[in-house]
Amino acid sequence: MLRYLPFLLILALTIYTFIDCLNTPEAEVKHLPKVVWVIIILLFSIVGPVAWVFAGKDRAASGGGRARRTQWVAPDDNPEFLKSLREEQEKKDQDDRDKDKD
């Protein structure tokens, strides 16, 4: 069983990089066109997938800070949403005070 492990690892790496390459937008592919990367991954069983992992795609920098949010943000984490809730509550409180005066 152990003698099949290297073959299975190479196969898994090839499948992973093939799918990753296909799902990567063309703008994020580096150095070569996407079609060429797919051919390299499929033809060169060890070198192709390793080359894709290290040189084929723009990867997010793993710096110390938090990544910038460019997608949907949960309402309880969204400052604009929380601000709008505060403003609505203040308006409602103001309307209630105005009604009590009348």
CSV table of C-alpha atoms in Angstrom, one decimal:
chain,number,residue,atom,x,y,z
A,1,MET,CA,0.0,0.0,0.0
A,2,LEU,CA,2.8,2.4,0.8
A,3,ARG,CA,4.4,2.0,-2.6
A,4,TYR,CA,1.3,3.6,-4.1
A,5,LEU,CA,1.5,6.7,-1.9
A,6,PRO,CA,3.9,8.7,-4.1
A,7,PHE,CA,1.7,8.0,-7.2
A,8,LEU,CA,-1.4,9.0,-5.3
A,9,LEU,CA,0.2,12.2,-4.0
A,10,ILE,CA,1.3,13.2,-7.5
A,11,LEU,CA,-2.2,12.4,-8.9
A,12,ALA,CA,-3.8,14.5,-6.1
A,13,LEU,CA,-1.5,17.4,-6.7
A,14,THR,CA,-2.1,17.3,-10.5
A,15,ILE,CA,-5.9,17.2,-10.0
A,16,TYR,CA,-5.8,20.0,-7.5
A,17,THR,CA,-3.7,22.3,-9.7
A,18,PHE,CA,-5.7,21.5,-12.8
A,19,ILE,CA,-8.9,22.5,-11.1
A,20,ASP,CA,-7.3,25.5,-9.5
A,21,CYS,CA,-6.0,26.6,-12.8
A,22,LEU,CA,-9.4,26.2,-14.5
A,23,ASN,CA,-11.1,28.2,-11.7
A,24,THR,CA,-8.6,31.0,-11.7
A,25,PRO,CA,-9.7,34.2,-13.6
A,26,GLU,CA,-7.4,35.0,-16.5
A,27,ALA,CA,-6.4,38.3,-14.9
A,28,GLU,CA,-4.8,36.4,-11.9
A,29,VAL,CA,-2.7,34.0,-14.1
A,30,LYS,CA,0.9,35.0,-14.3
A,31,HIS,CA,3.7,34.5,-16.8
A,32,LEU,CA,1.8,32.4,-19.4
A,33,PRO,CA,-1.7,32.2,-20.8
A,34,LYS,CA,-4.1,30.0,-18.9
A,35,VAL,CA,-4.3,27.4,-21.7
A,36,VAL,CA,-0.6,26.9,-21.7
A,37,TRP,CA,-0.6,26.4,-17.9
A,38,VAL,CA,-3.3,23.7,-18.3
A,39,ILE,CA,-1.2,21.9,-20.9
A,40,ILE,CA,1.9,22.2,-18.7
A,41,ILE,CA,0.1,20.8,-15.7
A,42,LEU,CA,-1.3,17.8,-17.7
A,43,LEU,CA,1.9,17.0,-19.6
A,44,PHE,CA,4.5,17.3,-16.9
A,45,SER,CA,3.2,15.3,-14.0
A,46,ILE,CA,5.5,16.6,-11.2
A,47,VAL,CA,7.1,19.8,-12.6
A,48,GLY,CA,3.9,21.3,-14.1
A,49,PRO,CA,1.8,21.3,-10.9
A,50,VAL,CA,4.7,22.5,-8.8
A,51,ALA,CA,5.4,25.3,-11.2
A,52,TRP,CA,1.7,26.3,-11.1
A,53,VAL,CA,1.6,26.4,-7.3
A,54,PHE,CA,4.8,28.6,-7.1
A,55,ALA,CA,4.7,30.7,-10.2
A,56,GLY,CA,1.4,30.4,-12.0
A,57,LYS,CA,-1.1,32.4,-10.0
A,58,ASP,CA,-1.2,35.7,-8.1
A,59,ARG,CA,-1.6,34.5,-4.5
A,60,ALA,CA,-2.8,36.7,-1.6
A,61,ALA,CA,0.2,38.1,0.4
A,62,SER,CA,0.3,36.5,3.8
A,63,GLY,CA,1.2,39.7,5.7
A,64,GLY,CA,0.6,40.4,9.3
A,65,GLY,CA,-2.4,42.5,8.8
A,66,ARG,CA,-6.0,41.6,8.0
A,67,ALA,CA,-7.0,41.2,4.4
A,68,ARG,CA,-9.0,44.1,2.9
A,69,ARG,CA,-12.7,43.3,2.6
A,70,THR,CA,-14.0,43.7,-0.9
A,71,GLN,CA,-16.9,41.4,-0.7
A,72,TRP,CA,-20.2,41.2,1.3
A,73,VAL,CA,-19.9,42.1,5.0
A,74,ALA,CA,-22.2,40.8,7.6
A,75,PRO,CA,-24.6,43.5,8.9
A,76,ASP,CA,-23.2,43.4,12.5
A,77,ASP,CA,-19.7,44.0,11.1
A,78,ASN,CA,-20.7,46.7,8.6
A,79,PRO,CA,-20.1,50.2,10.0
A,80,GLU,CA,-22.5,51.9,7.5
A,81,PHE,CA,-25.3,49.5,8.5
A,82,LEU,CA,-24.7,50.2,12.2
A,83,LYS,CA,-24.7,53.9,11.5
A,84,SER,CA,-28.0,53.7,9.7
A,85,LEU,CA,-29.5,51.8,12.6
A,86,ARG,CA,-28.3,54.4,15.0
A,87,GLU,CA,-29.8,57.2,12.9
A,88,GLU,CA,-33.1,55.4,12.5
A,89,GLN,CA,-33.3,54.9,16.3
A,90,GLU,CA,-32.4,58.6,16.9
A,91,LYS,CA,-35.1,59.6,14.5
A,92,LYS,CA,-37.7,57.3,16.1
A,93,ASP,CA,-36.7,58.7,19.6
A,94,GLN,CA,-37.1,62.2,18.3
A,95,ASP,CA,-40.5,61.5,16.8
A,96,ASP,CA,-41.6,59.9,20.1
A,97,ARG,CA,-40.5,63.0,22.0
A,98,ASP,CA,-42.4,65.2,19.6
A,99,LYS,CA,-45.5,63.2,20.1
A,100,ASP,CA,-45.2,63.4,23.9
A,101,LYS,CA,-45.1,67.2,23.7
A,102,ASP,CA,-48.3,67.4,21.8
